[in-house]
């Protein structure tokens, strides 16, 4: 007897026939216990993926925090995520920065690279080209600090692999809309 097939997640079902897009969502929430768990629970309960997640208080007096989420899916999936986030009680505002307005995205990474001789020189030259700062150095390794768009950080990490990449630590995406008006 065959076991019943596991139904696909809503995420995989909706992306099968549509183009997968990456979107950055800004979620303004009341700063109270359990809010992040509810937001993350929405994603895990429905099989959506979170590619990046950052959270910080942005208005102390109003007890507000901003959750910045990078996720991907078909346009219908992104729209569904947006509407489901809006229904969570402590959520005040959800903005899809990818489509609503022009926005800036930045991420911070620390990249540890092992290297001696020519590899050491190559690592320093690449770091200079990417405007990465040396924040720690020993005779056998460097730790570089790099900020920029996520794809810039990906490229830097990929170039460091053959030189002697040891490990990477990334903060996740922080994003904000351009211009004088708030989102």
Tab-separated table of N, CA and C in Angstrom:
chain	number	residue	atom	x	y	z
A	1	UNK	N	0.835	-1.179	0.000
A	1	UNK	CA	0.000	0.000	0.000
A	1	UNK	C	0.880	1.243	0.000
A	2	UNK	N	0.612	2.162	-0.867
A	2	UNK	CA	1.400	3.389	-0.964
A	2	UNK	C	0.960	4.390	0.090
A	3	UNK	N	1.957	5.083	0.645
A	3	UNK	CA	1.653	6.141	1.606
A	3	UNK	C	1.059	7.320	0.842
A	4	UNK	N	0.124	8.048	1.484
A	4	UNK	CA	-0.452	9.209	0.794
A	4	UNK	C	0.617	10.260	0.540
A	5	UNK	N	0.503	10.893	-0.589
A	5	UNK	CA	1.473	11.931	-0.954
A	5	UNK	C	1.298	13.138	-0.041
A	6	UNK	N	2.423	13.724	0.333
A	6	UNK	CA	2.382	14.932	1.147
A	6	UNK	C	1.942	16.088	0.268
A	7	UNK	N	0.909	16.822	0.704
A	7	UNK	CA	0.485	17.955	-0.135
A	7	UNK	C	1.568	19.023	-0.169
A	8	UNK	N	1.731	19.662	-1.318
A	8	UNK	CA	2.751	20.706	-1.405
A	8	UNK	C	2.351	21.901	-0.543
A	9	UNK	N	3.343	22.650	-0.093
A	9	UNK	CA	3.046	23.849	0.688
A	9	UNK	C	2.413	24.888	-0.212
A	10	UNK	N	1.666	25.824	0.353
A	10	UNK	CA	1.095	26.884	-0.474
A	10	UNK	C	2.185	27.649	-1.222
A	11	UNK	N	3.350	27.751	-0.600
A	11	UNK	CA	4.461	28.468	-1.224
A	11	UNK	C	4.868	27.786	-2.523
A	12	UNK	N	5.081	26.467	-2.464
A	12	UNK	CA	5.542	25.767	-3.662
A	12	UNK	C	4.446	25.673	-4.711
A	13	UNK	N	3.200	25.554	-4.297
A	13	UNK	CA	2.101	25.447	-5.252
A	13	UNK	C	1.944	26.727	-6.052
A	14	UNK	N	2.067	27.849	-5.384
A	14	UNK	CA	1.833	29.108	-6.081
A	14	UNK	C	3.020	29.530	-6.940
A	15	UNK	N	4.195	29.047	-6.636
A	15	UNK	CA	5.364	29.458	-7.415
A	15	UNK	C	5.612	28.542	-8.605
A	16	UNK	N	4.902	27.436	-8.678
A	16	UNK	CA	5.131	26.477	-9.757
A	16	UNK	C	4.857	27.078	-11.130
A	17	UNK	N	3.762	27.831	-11.238
A	17	UNK	CA	3.354	28.346	-12.541
A	17	UNK	C	3.675	29.827	-12.734
A	18	UNK	N	4.169	30.499	-11.716
A	18	UNK	CA	4.436	31.932	-11.801
A	18	UNK	C	5.908	32.213	-11.574
A	19	UNK	N	6.293	33.404	-11.964
A	19	UNK	CA	7.670	33.839	-11.773
A	19	UNK	C	7.904	34.156	-10.289
A	20	UNK	N	8.989	33.656	-9.736
A	20	UNK	CA	9.337	33.927	-8.344
A	20	UNK	C	10.045	35.273	-8.283
A	21	UNK	N	9.585	36.123	-7.369
A	21	UNK	CA	10.155	37.449	-7.170
A	21	UNK	C	10.581	37.591	-5.720
A	22	UNK	N	11.609	38.392	-5.494
A	22	UNK	CA	12.044	38.708	-4.134
A	22	UNK	C	11.468	40.071	-3.763
A	23	UNK	N	10.898	40.168	-2.564
A	23	UNK	CA	10.295	41.422	-2.095
A	23	UNK	C	10.773	41.743	-0.687
A	24	UNK	N	10.918	43.038	-0.418
A	24	UNK	CA	11.278	43.515	0.905
A	24	UNK	C	10.046	44.161	1.522
A	25	UNK	N	9.611	43.616	2.657
A	25	UNK	CA	8.430	44.116	3.350
A	25	UNK	C	8.851	44.830	4.628
A	26	UNK	N	8.306	46.013	4.834
A	26	UNK	CA	8.514	46.759	6.067
A	26	UNK	C	7.240	46.637	6.885
A	27	UNK	N	7.361	46.134	8.110
A	27	UNK	CA	6.203	45.885	8.962
A	27	UNK	C	6.372	46.690	10.245
A	28	UNK	N	5.537	47.695	10.434
A	28	UNK	CA	5.560	48.511	11.638
A	28	UNK	C	4.622	47.864	12.646
A	29	UNK	N	5.160	47.558	13.838
A	29	UNK	CA	4.387	46.817	14.840
A	29	UNK	C	4.483	47.488	16.209
A	30	UNK	N	3.525	47.159	17.072
A	30	UNK	CA	3.639	47.545	18.472
A	30	UNK	C	4.783	46.738	19.073
A	31	UNK	N	5.605	47.388	19.867
A	31	UNK	CA	6.737	46.718	20.489
A	31	UNK	C	6.248	46.046	21.768
A	32	UNK	N	5.829	44.801	21.628
A	32	UNK	CA	5.323	44.042	22.771
A	32	UNK	C	5.743	42.585	22.626
A	33	UNK	N	5.776	41.853	23.741
A	33	UNK	CA	6.212	40.452	23.690
A	33	UNK	C	5.331	39.603	22.766
A	34	UNK	N	5.964	38.734	22.004
A	34	UNK	CA	5.256	37.775	21.173
A	34	UNK	C	4.946	38.222	19.759
A	35	UNK	N	5.151	39.506	19.440
A	35	UNK	CA	4.811	39.999	18.101
A	35	UNK	C	5.677	39.318	17.044
A	36	UNK	N	6.977	39.265	17.278
A	36	UNK	CA	7.865	38.635	16.298
A	36	UNK	C	7.491	37.166	16.108
A	37	UNK	N	7.177	36.472	17.187
A	37	UNK	CA	6.789	35.061	17.086
A	37	UNK	C	5.527	34.896	16.235
A	38	UNK	N	4.595	35.817	16.353
A	38	UNK	CA	3.371	35.738	15.557
A	38	UNK	C	3.653	35.974	14.083
A	39	UNK	N	4.536	36.935	13.781
A	39	UNK	CA	4.890	37.215	12.391
A	39	UNK	C	5.631	36.027	11.790
A	40	UNK	N	6.611	35.519	12.495
A	40	UNK	CA	7.374	34.371	11.995
A	40	UNK	C	6.472	33.140	11.898
A	41	UNK	N	5.565	32.981	12.846
A	41	UNK	CA	4.625	31.865	12.817
A	41	UNK	C	3.744	31.884	11.578
A	42	UNK	N	3.371	33.062	11.132
A	42	UNK	CA	2.583	33.187	9.910
A	42	UNK	C	3.356	32.590	8.736
A	43	UNK	N	4.636	32.911	8.653
A	43	UNK	CA	5.466	32.404	7.554
A	43	UNK	C	5.644	30.883	7.655
A	44	UNK	N	6.015	30.403	8.824
A	44	UNK	CA	6.279	28.967	8.952
A	44	UNK	C	5.007	28.145	8.823
A	45	UNK	N	3.896	28.653	9.341
A	45	UNK	CA	2.640	27.919	9.283
A	45	UNK	C	2.095	27.755	7.879
A	46	UNK	N	2.475	28.637	6.987
A	46	UNK	CA	1.972	28.574	5.618
A	46	UNK	C	3.038	28.147	4.612
A	47	UNK	N	4.218	27.823	5.104
A	47	UNK	CA	5.278	27.329	4.223
A	47	UNK	C	5.976	28.395	3.420
A	48	UNK	N	5.929	29.654	3.878
A	48	UNK	CA	6.638	30.733	3.201
A	48	UNK	C	8.061	30.795	3.735
A	49	UNK	N	8.979	31.259	2.897
A	49	UNK	CA	10.375	31.354	3.315
A	49	UNK	C	10.739	32.791	3.659
A	50	UNK	N	11.537	32.952	4.705
A	50	UNK	CA	12.108	34.244	5.058
A	50	UNK	C	13.570	34.190	4.677
A	51	UNK	N	13.977	35.053	3.745
A	51	UNK	CA	15.375	35.098	3.312
A	51	UNK	C	16.212	35.982	4.217
A	52	UNK	N	15.598	37.022	4.784
A	52	UNK	CA	16.284	37.936	5.686
A	52	UNK	C	15.255	38.518	6.635
A	53	UNK	N	15.674	38.743	7.889
A	53	UNK	CA	14.774	39.279	8.906
A	53	UNK	C	15.573	40.164	9.844
A	54	UNK	N	15.144	41.414	9.993
A	54	UNK	CA	15.745	42.303	10.978
A	54	UNK	C	14.622	42.961	11.768
A	55	UNK	N	14.898	43.229	13.036
A	55	UNK	CA	13.912	43.847	13.914
A	55	UNK	C	14.624	44.847	14.805
A	56	UNK	N	14.028	46.031	14.947
A	56	UNK	CA	14.574	47.023	15.877
A	56	UNK	C	13.485	48.010	16.259
A	57	UNK	N	13.595	48.533	17.465
A	57	UNK	CA	12.688	49.581	17.890
A	57	UNK	C	13.016	50.848	17.105
A	58	UNK	N	11.985	51.513	16.588
A	58	UNK	CA	12.193	52.718	15.782
A	58	UNK	C	11.534	53.952	16.377
A	59	UNK	N	10.633	53.770	17.341
A	59	UNK	CA	9.980	54.897	18.008
A	59	UNK	C	9.756	54.503	19.468
A	60	UNK	N	10.693	54.902	20.315
A	60	UNK	CA	10.662	54.486	21.713
A	60	UNK	C	9.410	54.986	22.434
A	61	UNK	N	9.092	56.259	22.273
A	61	UNK	CA	7.950	56.837	22.987
A	61	UNK	C	6.634	56.174	22.581
A	62	UNK	N	6.500	55.781	21.316
A	62	UNK	CA	5.269	55.144	20.828
A	62	UNK	C	5.303	53.626	20.966
A	63	UNK	N	6.426	53.083	21.428
A	63	UNK	CA	6.604	51.630	21.558
A	63	UNK	C	6.361	50.919	20.227
A	64	UNK	N	7.055	51.396	19.186
A	64	UNK	CA	6.925	50.830	17.849
A	64	UNK	C	8.266	50.232	17.407
A	65	UNK	N	8.182	49.119	16.724
A	65	UNK	CA	9.351	48.480	16.129
A	65	UNK	C	9.084	48.262	14.655
A	66	UNK	N	10.160	48.143	13.900
A	66	UNK	CA	10.056	47.830	12.480
A	66	UNK	C	10.681	46.467	12.255
A	67	UNK	N	9.930	45.624	11.580
A	67	UNK	CA	10.419	44.319	11.147
A	67	UNK	C	10.623	44.427	9.638
A	68	UNK	N	11.819	44.158	9.176
A	68	UNK	CA	12.095	44.164	7.745
A	68	UNK	C	12.295	42.715	7.323
A	69	UNK	N	11.467	42.279	6.392
A	69	UNK	CA	11.477	40.887	5.938
A	69	UNK	C	11.736	40.852	4.444
A	70	UNK	N	12.704	40.047	4.032
A	70	UNK	CA	12.901	39.768	2.618
A	70	UNK	C	12.377	38.357	2.394
A	71	UNK	N	11.452	38.233	1.471
A	71	UNK	CA	10.850	36.941	1.152
A	71	UNK	C	10.709	36.834	-0.358
A	72	UNK	N	10.411	35.649	-0.838
A	72	UNK	CA	10.235	35.491	-2.280
A	72	UNK	C	9.056	34.581	-2.559
A	73	UNK	N	8.509	34.765	-3.744
A	73	UNK	CA	7.378	33.960	-4.171
A	73	UNK	C	6.754	34.567	-5.398
A	74	UNK	N	5.726	33.924	-5.874
A	74	UNK	CA	4.959	34.454	-6.993
A	74	UNK	C	4.265	35.733	-6.532
A	75	UNK	N	3.921	36.625	-7.447
A	75	UNK	CA	3.235	37.853	-7.051
A	75	UNK	C	1.996	37.601	-6.186
A	76	UNK	N	1.249	36.544	-6.493
A	76	UNK	CA	0.060	36.214	-5.694
A	76	UNK	C	0.446	35.834	-4.266
A	77	UNK	N	1.551	35.139	-4.114
A	77	UNK	CA	2.025	34.739	-2.791
A	77	UNK	C	2.438	35.961	-1.985
A	78	UNK	N	3.164	36.875	-2.608
A	78	UNK	CA	3.600	38.094	-1.919
A	78	UNK	C	2.383	38.896	-1.475
A	79	UNK	N	1.405	39.009	-2.342
A	79	UNK	CA	0.180	39.740	-1.996
A	79	UNK	C	-0.540	39.070	-0.821
A	80	UNK	N	-0.572	37.757	-0.834
A	80	UNK	CA	-1.210	37.012	0.250
A	80	UNK	C	-0.469	37.239	1.568
A	81	UNK	N	0.860	37.206	1.537
A	81	UNK	CA	1.658	37.464	2.737
A	81	UNK	C	1.345	38.862	3.268
A	82	UNK	N	1.322	39.838	2.374
A	82	UNK	CA	1.032	41.225	2.748
A	82	UNK	C	-0.309	41.313	3.488
A	83	UNK	N	-1.357	40.727	2.912
A	83	UNK	CA	-2.690	40.802	3.525
A	83	UNK	C	-2.753	40.041	4.851
A	84	UNK	N	-2.073	38.910	4.932
A	84	UNK	CA	-2.086	38.142	6.178
A	84	UNK	C	-1.335	38.870	7.284
A	85	UNK	N	-0.246	39.553	6.936
A	85	UNK	CA	0.472	40.343	7.938
A	85	UNK	C	-0.413	41.470	8.471
A	86	UNK	N	-1.176	42.112	7.599
A	86	UNK	CA	-2.042	43.223	8.018
A	86	UNK	C	-3.107	42.771	9.013
A	87	UNK	N	-3.469	41.496	9.006
A	87	UNK	CA	-4.513	40.997	9.908
A	87	UNK	C	-3.998	40.661	11.304
A	88	UNK	N	-2.678	40.651	11.485
A	88	UNK	CA	-2.139	40.379	12.821
A	88	UNK	C	-2.372	41.629	13.672
A	89	UNK	N	-2.956	41.465	14.860
A	89	UNK	CA	-3.422	42.592	15.668
A	89	UNK	C	-2.360	43.638	15.976
A	90	UNK	N	-1.161	43.316	16.457
A	90	UNK	CA	-0.225	44.400	16.769
A	90	UNK	C	0.472	45.016	15.561
A	91	UNK	N	0.132	44.583	14.351
A	91	UNK	CA	0.727	45.158	13.142
A	91	UNK	C	-0.003	46.458	12.814
A	92	UNK	N	0.760	47.553	12.686
A	92	UNK	CA	0.202	48.870	12.383
A	92	UNK	C	0.216	49.191	10.895
A	93	UNK	N	1.258	48.736	10.192
A	93	UNK	CA	1.383	49.066	8.776
A	93	UNK	C	2.301	48.052	8.107
A	94	UNK	N	1.936	47.648	6.891
A	94	UNK	CA	2.773	46.770	6.076
A	94	UNK	C	3.010	47.485	4.750
A	95	UNK	N	4.270	47.626	4.370
A	95	UNK	CA	4.617	48.269	3.112
A	95	UNK	C	5.556	47.362	2.336
A	96	UNK	N	5.205	47.100	1.097
A	96	UNK	CA	6.091	46.352	0.208
A	96	UNK	C	7.017	47.372	-0.441
A	97	UNK	N	8.225	47.493	0.088
A	97	UNK	CA	9.170	48.489	-0.408
A	97	UNK	C	9.620	48.215	-1.836
A	98	UNK	N	9.467	46.986	-2.279
A	98	UNK	CA	9.875	46.627	-3.627
A	98	UNK	C	8.973	47.275	-4.666
A	99	UNK	N	7.683	47.431	-4.348
A	99	UNK	CA	6.763	47.993	-5.344
A	99	UNK	C	6.195	49.352	-4.946
A	100	UNK	N	6.125	49.657	-3.659
A	100	UNK	CA	5.463	50.879	-3.207
A	100	UNK	C	6.244	52.138	-3.569
A	101	UNK	N	7.505	52.137	-3.301
A	101	UNK	CA	8.338	53.311	-3.534
A	101	UNK	C	9.754	52.842	-3.815
A	102	UNK	N	10.531	53.758	-4.306
A	102	UNK	CA	11.959	53.450	-4.420
A	102	UNK	C	12.492	53.333	-3.002
A	103	UNK	N	13.381	52.418	-2.799
A	103	UNK	CA	13.935	52.244	-1.452
A	103	UNK	C	15.414	51.905	-1.527
A	104	UNK	N	16.056	52.049	-0.391
A	104	UNK	CA	17.456	51.668	-0.241
A	104	UNK	C	17.520	50.440	0.649
A	105	UNK	N	18.343	49.488	0.263
A	105	UNK	CA	18.571	48.296	1.078
A	105	UNK	C	20.061	48.194	1.352
A	106	UNK	N	20.387	47.930	2.598
A	106	UNK	CA	21.780	47.737	2.987
A	106	UNK	C	21.859	46.598	3.989
A	107	UNK	N	23.047	45.993	4.008
A	107	UNK	CA	23.314	44.905	4.929
A	107	UNK	C	24.755	45.040	5.392
A	108	UNK	N	25.024	44.594	6.578
A	108	UNK	CA	26.383	44.577	7.112
A	108	UNK	C	26.838	43.126	7.206
A	109	UNK	N	28.084	42.882	6.835
A	109	UNK	CA	28.651	41.537	6.952
A	109	UNK	C	30.050	41.623	7.525
A	110	UNK	N	30.397	40.618	8.299
A	110	UNK	CA	31.780	40.415	8.722
A	110	UNK	C	32.233	39.119	8.070
A	111	UNK	N	33.377	39.177	7.414
A	111	UNK	CA	33.871	38.063	6.611
A	111	UNK	C	35.279	37.707	7.080
A	112	UNK	N	35.442	36.476	7.560
A	112	UNK	CA	36.757	36.011	8.015
A	112	UNK	C	37.429	35.228	6.896
A	113	UNK	N	38.678	35.624	6.586
A	113	UNK	CA	39.442	35.010	5.498
A	113	UNK	C	40.807	34.610	6.014
A	114	UNK	N	41.196	33.369	5.739
A	114	UNK	CA	42.514	32.866	6.090
A	114	UNK	C	43.417	33.107	4.897
A	115	UNK	N	44.634	33.554	5.149
A	115	UNK	CA	45.514	33.755	4.015
A	115	UNK	C	46.939	34.085	4.404
A	116	UNK	N	47.856	33.584	3.610
A	116	UNK	CA	49.284	33.882	3.736
A	116	UNK	C	49.822	34.180	2.349
A	117	UNK	N	50.876	34.942	2.295
A	117	UNK	CA	51.554	35.214	1.026
A	117	UNK	C	50.666	35.902	0.015
A	118	UNK	N	50.619	35.332	-1.200
A	118	UNK	CA	49.838	35.927	-2.289
A	118	UNK	C	48.347	35.998	-1.958
A	119	UNK	N	47.831	34.958	-1.289
A	119	UNK	CA	46.411	34.972	-0.922
A	119	UNK	C	46.093	36.152	-0.006
A	120	UNK	N	47.015	36.469	0.880
A	120	UNK	CA	46.835	37.597	1.800
A	120	UNK	C	46.756	38.905	1.013
A	121	UNK	N	47.639	39.080	0.060
A	121	UNK	CA	47.629	40.277	-0.782
A	121	UNK	C	46.359	40.349	-1.632
A	122	UNK	N	45.951	39.207	-2.190
A	122	UNK	CA	44.725	39.173	-2.997
A	122	UNK	C	43.513	39.570	-2.164
A	123	UNK	N	43.441	39.066	-0.942
A	123	UNK	CA	42.321	39.391	-0.056
A	123	UNK	C	42.286	40.888	0.238
A	124	UNK	N	43.437	41.469	0.514
A	124	UNK	CA	43.489	42.907	0.792
A	124	UNK	C	43.111	43.746	-0.424
A	125	UNK	N	43.537	43.330	-1.611
A	125	UNK	CA	43.194	44.069	-2.829
A	125	UNK	C	41.685	44.002	-3.112
A	126	UNK	N	41.110	42.824	-2.943
A	126	UNK	CA	39.668	42.698	-3.148
A	126	UNK	C	38.897	43.523	-2.120
A	127	UNK	N	39.370	43.491	-0.888
A	127	UNK	CA	38.712	44.268	0.160
A	127	UNK	C	38.733	45.755	-0.180
A	128	UNK	N	39.841	46.215	-0.683
A	128	UNK	CA	39.944	47.627	-1.068
A	128	UNK	C	38.977	47.952	-2.207
A	129	UNK	N	38.875	47.065	-3.180
A	129	UNK	CA	37.979	47.286	-4.316
A	129	UNK	C	36.510	47.340	-3.869
A	130	UNK	N	36.167	46.582	-2.838
A	130	UNK	CA	34.790	46.542	-2.338
A	130	UNK	C	34.555	47.511	-1.179
A	131	UNK	N	35.582	48.277	-0.839
A	131	UNK	CA	35.526	49.213	0.285
A	131	UNK	C	35.217	48.522	1.611
A	132	UNK	N	35.762	47.330	1.762
A	132	UNK	CA	35.633	46.596	3.018
A	132	UNK	C	36.744	47.043	3.957
A	133	UNK	N	36.400	47.192	5.224
A	133	UNK	CA	37.394	47.597	6.221
A	133	UNK	C	37.952	46.377	6.935
A	134	UNK	N	39.240	46.410	7.231
A	134	UNK	CA	39.850	45.377	8.062
A	134	UNK	C	39.547	45.760	9.506
A	135	UNK	N	38.815	44.895	10.219
A	135	UNK	CA	38.490	45.179	11.614
A	135	UNK	C	39.279	44.304	12.583
A	136	UNK	N	39.938	43.282	12.041
A	136	UNK	CA	40.810	42.436	12.849
A	136	UNK	C	41.804	41.762	11.904
A	137	UNK	N	43.046	41.659	12.358
A	137	UNK	CA	44.056	41.004	11.525
A	137	UNK	C	45.027	40.240	12.409
A	138	UNK	N	45.394	39.057	11.957
A	138	UNK	CA	46.458	38.277	12.574
A	138	UNK	C	47.435	37.944	11.456
A	139	UNK	N	48.469	37.216	11.783
A	139	UNK	CA	49.429	36.837	10.739
A	139	UNK	C	48.840	35.814	9.772
A	140	UNK	N	47.707	35.188	10.152
A	140	UNK	CA	47.123	34.153	9.307
A	140	UNK	C	45.717	34.451	8.817
A	141	UNK	N	45.096	35.544	9.281
A	141	UNK	CA	43.713	35.800	8.863
A	141	UNK	C	43.342	37.274	8.984
A	142	UNK	N	42.233	37.594	8.340
A	142	UNK	CA	41.618	38.920	8.420
A	142	UNK	C	40.146	38.741	8.743
A	143	UNK	N	39.574	39.758	9.377
A	143	UNK	CA	38.123	39.888	9.429
A	143	UNK	C	37.811	41.225	8.770
A	144	UNK	N	37.006	41.152	7.706
A	144	UNK	CA	36.601	42.345	6.976
A	144	UNK	C	35.180	42.714	7.372
A	145	UNK	N	34.917	44.016	7.418
A	145	UNK	CA	33.571	44.538	7.625
A	145	UNK	C	33.147	45.195	6.320
A	146	UNK	N	31.963	44.832	5.860
A	146	UNK	CA	31.491	45.297	4.560
A	146	UNK	C	30.018	45.651	4.670
A	147	UNK	N	29.640	46.811	4.143
A	147	UNK	CA	28.226	47.169	4.065
A	147	UNK	C	27.868	47.419	2.606
A	148	UNK	N	26.620	47.139	2.279
A	148	UNK	CA	26.157	47.385	0.928
A	148	UNK	C	24.927	46.574	0.617
A	149	UNK	N	24.551	46.571	-0.644
A	149	UNK	CA	23.420	45.781	-1.090
A	149	UNK	C	23.747	44.299	-0.888
A	150	UNK	N	22.750	43.479	-0.630
A	150	UNK	CA	23.005	42.055	-0.425
A	150	UNK	C	23.750	41.383	-1.572
A	151	UNK	N	23.480	41.785	-2.821
A	151	UNK	CA	24.180	41.158	-3.947
A	151	UNK	C	25.659	41.538	-3.967
A	152	UNK	N	26.007	42.729	-3.488
A	152	UNK	CA	27.414	43.134	-3.387
A	152	UNK	C	28.126	42.251	-2.360
A	153	UNK	N	27.481	41.999	-1.239
A	153	UNK	CA	28.070	41.146	-0.205
A	153	UNK	C	28.218	39.721	-0.720
A	154	UNK	N	27.206	39.220	-1.430
A	154	UNK	CA	27.291	37.881	-2.029
A	154	UNK	C	28.502	37.775	-2.949
A	155	UNK	N	28.706	38.796	-3.771
A	155	UNK	CA	29.822	38.796	-4.715
A	155	UNK	C	31.169	38.794	-3.987
A	156	UNK	N	31.289	39.610	-2.935
A	156	UNK	CA	32.521	39.656	-2.150
A	156	UNK	C	32.816	38.286	-1.519
A	157	UNK	N	31.808	37.682	-0.937
A	157	UNK	CA	31.970	36.364	-0.316
A	157	UNK	C	32.400	35.334	-1.357
A	158	UNK	N	31.765	35.343	-2.527
A	158	UNK	CA	32.127	34.391	-3.584
A	158	UNK	C	33.574	34.557	-4.034
A	159	UNK	N	34.049	35.803	-4.111
A	159	UNK	CA	35.432	36.050	-4.516
A	159	UNK	C	36.430	35.637	-3.438
A	160	UNK	N	36.009	35.650	-2.186
A	160	UNK	CA	36.900	35.258	-1.084
A	160	UNK	C	36.997	33.740	-0.907
A	161	UNK	N	36.044	32.994	-1.445
A	161	UNK	CA	36.057	31.529	-1.274
A	161	UNK	C	37.378	30.894	-1.706
A	162	UNK	N	37.854	31.129	-2.937
A	162	UNK	CA	39.095	30.469	-3.346
A	162	UNK	C	40.328	30.993	-2.607
A	163	UNK	N	40.232	32.169	-2.021
A	163	UNK	CA	41.372	32.741	-1.294
A	163	UNK	C	41.532	32.102	0.073
A	164	UNK	N	40.409	31.761	0.707
A	164	UNK	CA	40.485	31.144	2.027
A	164	UNK	C	39.364	31.557	2.960
A	165	UNK	N	38.152	31.679	2.444
A	165	UNK	CA	37.004	32.046	3.265
A	165	UNK	C	36.840	31.066	4.416
A	166	UNK	N	36.705	31.599	5.626
A	166	UNK	CA	36.519	30.764	6.812
A	166	UNK	C	35.066	30.803	7.262
A	167	UNK	N	34.531	32.013	7.457
A	167	UNK	CA	33.133	32.130	7.867
A	167	UNK	C	32.597	33.527	7.574
A	168	UNK	N	31.270	33.627	7.596
A	168	UNK	CA	30.579	34.875	7.301
A	168	UNK	C	29.477	35.078	8.337
A	169	UNK	N	29.333	36.320	8.805
A	169	UNK	CA	28.222	36.692	9.670
A	169	UNK	C	27.548	37.904	9.040
A	170	UNK	N	26.215	37.814	8.852
A	170	UNK	CA	25.474	38.894	8.183
A	170	UNK	C	24.333	39.362	9.080
A	171	UNK	N	24.025	40.661	8.978
A	171	UNK	CA	22.978	41.232	9.825
A	171	UNK	C	21.578	41.018	9.286
A	172	UNK	N	21.422	40.857	7.995
A	172	UNK	CA	20.103	40.883	7.381
A	172	UNK	C	19.871	42.265	6.802
A	173	UNK	N	18.874	42.384	5.959
A	173	UNK	CA	18.625	43.614	5.224
A	173	UNK	C	17.922	44.651	6.099
A	174	UNK	N	18.429	45.872	6.036
A	174	UNK	CA	17.729	47.036	6.565
A	174	UNK	C	17.314	47.848	5.357
A	175	UNK	N	16.073	48.326	5.329
A	175	UNK	CA	15.573	49.042	4.154
A	175	UNK	C	14.764	50.249	4.589
A	176	UNK	N	14.767	51.257	3.738
A	176	UNK	CA	14.011	52.486	3.997
A	176	UNK	C	13.638	53.108	2.658
A	177	UNK	N	12.491	53.782	2.630
A	177	UNK	CA	12.067	54.423	1.389
A	177	UNK	C	12.842	55.710	1.172
A	178	UNK	N	13.029	56.066	-0.099
A	178	UNK	CA	13.720	57.314	-0.442
A	178	UNK	C	12.751	58.484	-0.368
A	179	UNK	N	13.308	59.677	-0.273
A	179	UNK	CA	12.487	60.873	-0.288
A	179	UNK	C	12.114	61.336	1.109
A	180	UNK	N	11.456	62.485	1.209
A	180	UNK	CA	11.187	63.100	2.504
A	180	UNK	C	10.028	62.467	3.279
A	181	UNK	N	9.162	61.713	2.612
A	181	UNK	CA	7.974	61.188	3.274
A	181	UNK	C	8.231	59.828	3.895
A	182	UNK	N	7.588	59.536	5.034
A	182	UNK	CA	7.700	58.192	5.605
A	182	UNK	C	6.934	57.193	4.752
A	183	UNK	N	7.189	55.929	4.983
A	183	UNK	CA	6.458	54.916	4.209
A	183	UNK	C	5.030	54.830	4.682
